[in-house]
Tab-separated table of C-alpha atoms in Angstrom:
chain	number	residue	atom	x	y	z
X	1	MET	CA	-49.236	-6.116	-0.349
X	2	LEU	CA	-46.521	-5.655	-2.881
X	3	ASN	CA	-45.368	-2.224	-3.897
X	4	ASN	CA	-44.542	-2.406	-7.627
X	5	SER	CA	-43.682	1.307	-7.850
X	6	THR	CA	-40.264	1.978	-9.543
X	7	LYS	CA	-38.237	5.029	-9.150
X	8	SER	CA	-36.170	6.723	-12.014
X	9	LYS	CA	-32.483	7.243	-11.195
X	10	VAL	CA	-29.437	8.376	-13.025
X	11	CYS	CA	-26.548	5.904	-13.310
X	12	PRO	CA	-23.350	7.614	-11.888
X	13	TYR	CA	-21.208	5.777	-14.478
X	14	SER	CA	-23.100	5.952	-17.741
X	15	ASN	CA	-25.371	8.895	-16.814
X	16	LYS	CA	-28.288	6.920	-18.280
X	17	LEU	CA	-31.714	7.228	-16.803
X	18	PHE	CA	-33.068	3.896	-15.606
X	19	GLU	CA	-35.817	2.412	-13.550
X	20	ALA	CA	-34.462	1.034	-10.245
X	21	LYS	CA	-35.616	-2.505	-9.615
X	22	ARG	CA	-34.519	-2.128	-5.929
X	23	GLN	CA	-34.694	0.844	-3.541
X	24	ASN	CA	-30.894	0.681	-2.959
X	25	GLN	CA	-29.935	0.141	-6.682
X	26	VAL	CA	-27.410	2.806	-7.768
X	27	PHE	CA	-26.157	1.674	-11.160
X	28	ALA	CA	-28.118	0.877	-14.284
X	29	SER	CA	-26.432	-2.599	-14.660
X	30	ALA	CA	-23.811	-4.805	-13.152
X	31	GLU	CA	-21.458	-3.899	-16.031
X	32	ASP	CA	-21.747	-0.255	-15.171
X	33	ARG	CA	-21.114	-0.802	-11.445
X	34	ILE	CA	-18.037	-2.985	-12.167
X	35	ALA	CA	-16.678	-0.544	-14.693
X	36	TYR	CA	-17.170	2.486	-12.233
X	37	HIS	CA	-15.355	0.726	-9.467
X	38	ASN	CA	-12.569	-0.554	-11.776
X	39	GLU	CA	-12.089	3.116	-12.905
X	40	GLN	CA	-11.968	4.395	-9.323
X	41	ASN	CA	-9.522	1.740	-8.226
X	42	ASN	CA	-7.256	2.174	-11.254
X	43	SER	CA	-7.194	5.932	-10.599
X	44	LEU	CA	-6.134	5.353	-7.044
X	45	ARG	CA	-3.484	2.824	-8.020
X	46	LYS	CA	-1.991	5.311	-10.556
X	47	LYS	CA	-1.834	7.998	-7.820
X	48	LEU	CA	-0.097	5.702	-5.319
X	49	SER	CA	2.164	3.902	-7.799
X	50	PHE	CA	5.211	6.278	-7.307
X	51	THR	CA	5.405	5.684	-3.590
X	52	ASN	CA	4.322	1.900	-3.752
X	53	LYS	CA	7.127	1.225	-6.265
X	54	LYS	CA	9.642	2.696	-3.673
X	55	ILE	CA	8.211	0.723	-0.878
X	56	LEU	CA	8.291	-2.518	-2.825
X	57	LYS	CA	11.787	-1.920	-3.934
X	58	ASN	CA	12.849	-1.209	-0.407
X	59	TYR	CA	11.292	-4.407	0.758
X	60	LYS	CA	12.939	-6.528	-1.999
X	61	ILE	CA	16.266	-5.031	-1.064
X	62	ALA	CA	15.872	-5.585	2.657
X	63	ASP	CA	14.525	-9.139	2.046
X	64	GLU	CA	17.399	-9.982	-0.226
X	65	ILE	CA	20.009	-8.601	2.294
X	66	LEU	CA	18.425	-10.642	5.099
X	67	GLY	CA	18.083	-13.809	3.235
X	68	ASP	CA	17.711	-16.665	5.743
X	69	PHE	CA	18.912	-14.467	8.644
X	70	THR	CA	16.550	-12.817	11.132
X	71	ASP	CA	18.797	-9.759	11.495
X	72	VAL	CA	21.778	-8.082	10.040
X	73	SER	CA	23.656	-4.769	10.207
X	74	VAL	CA	24.448	-3.121	6.875
X	75	HIS	CA	26.376	0.075	5.907
X	76	ARG	CA	24.230	2.989	4.844
X	77	GLU	CA	26.181	3.413	1.524
X	78	TYR	CA	25.587	-0.231	0.663
X	79	LEU	CA	21.778	0.282	1.060
X	80	LYS	CA	22.006	3.531	-0.992
X	81	GLY	CA	24.030	1.755	-3.670
X	82	MET	CA	21.246	-0.860	-3.966
X	83	GLY	CA	18.648	1.809	-4.453
X	84	PHE	CA	17.209	1.803	-0.992
X	85	SER	CA	15.083	4.888	-0.207
X	86	PHE	CA	15.148	6.036	3.448
X	87	THR	CA	12.137	8.279	2.983
X	88	VAL	CA	9.343	5.634	2.692
X	89	PHE	CA	8.192	2.933	5.108
X	90	THR	CA	4.906	1.183	5.801
X	91	ASN	CA	4.715	1.325	9.656
X	92	LEU	CA	6.445	2.473	12.898
X	93	THR	CA	7.113	-0.146	15.561
X	94	GLN	CA	8.128	0.689	19.087
X	95	ILE	CA	10.948	-1.384	20.427
X	96	LYS	CA	11.658	-0.531	24.101
X	97	ASP	CA	11.760	3.307	24.084
X	98	GLU	CA	12.640	3.685	20.400
X	99	LEU	CA	10.489	3.991	17.329
X	100	VAL	CA	11.674	1.760	14.465
X	101	PHE	CA	10.736	2.120	10.833
X	102	GLY	CA	9.051	-0.877	9.155
X	103	LEU	CA	8.566	-2.360	5.774
X	104	PHE	CA	5.725	-4.786	6.265
X	105	ASP	CA	7.422	-7.603	8.356
X	106	ILE	CA	10.987	-6.041	8.255
X	107	ALA	CA	12.151	-3.384	10.560
X	108	PHE	CA	15.156	-1.084	10.134
X	109	MET	CA	16.749	1.313	12.468
X	110	LYS	CA	19.799	3.562	12.527
X	111	LEU	CA	22.565	2.223	14.839
X	112	PRO	CA	24.449	4.584	17.108
X	113	ASP	CA	27.312	4.407	14.590
X	114	GLU	CA	25.537	6.655	12.098
X	115	ASP	CA	26.947	4.715	9.158
X	116	TYR	CA	25.072	1.440	9.854
X	117	TYR	CA	21.499	0.330	9.915
X	118	TYR	CA	20.135	-2.723	11.674
X	119	LEU	CA	17.542	-4.848	9.612
X	120	TYR	CA	15.480	-7.527	11.253
X	121	ARG	CA	12.294	-9.502	10.643
X	122	THR	CA	9.584	-8.751	13.210
X	123	LYS	CA	7.676	-11.980	12.621
């Protein structure tokens, strides 16, 4: 036996009252659902853009320095001069007993000589 009863709901995006066609229907229309999620994602992207820009800039700098090499050591002042920010990274990787900072597939670590950093591709 079919249950044709519908339930009135309020759309979280448009605040319109609508009759749900399915029990799990949340939005009044597909357009409202898409607009709601686009708005949520755009808001999140705006919040994260300040940090994401730094991370992407660091990655571009490290990638440019490495070029076709798998590893290279570079002076701290050279990195700073290119605009590298030492305060952001995407991950930590453990190499032997040491934690190394990562930018996606590139890792960087301070060498014992405090003026140089070692950059290398992890993959």
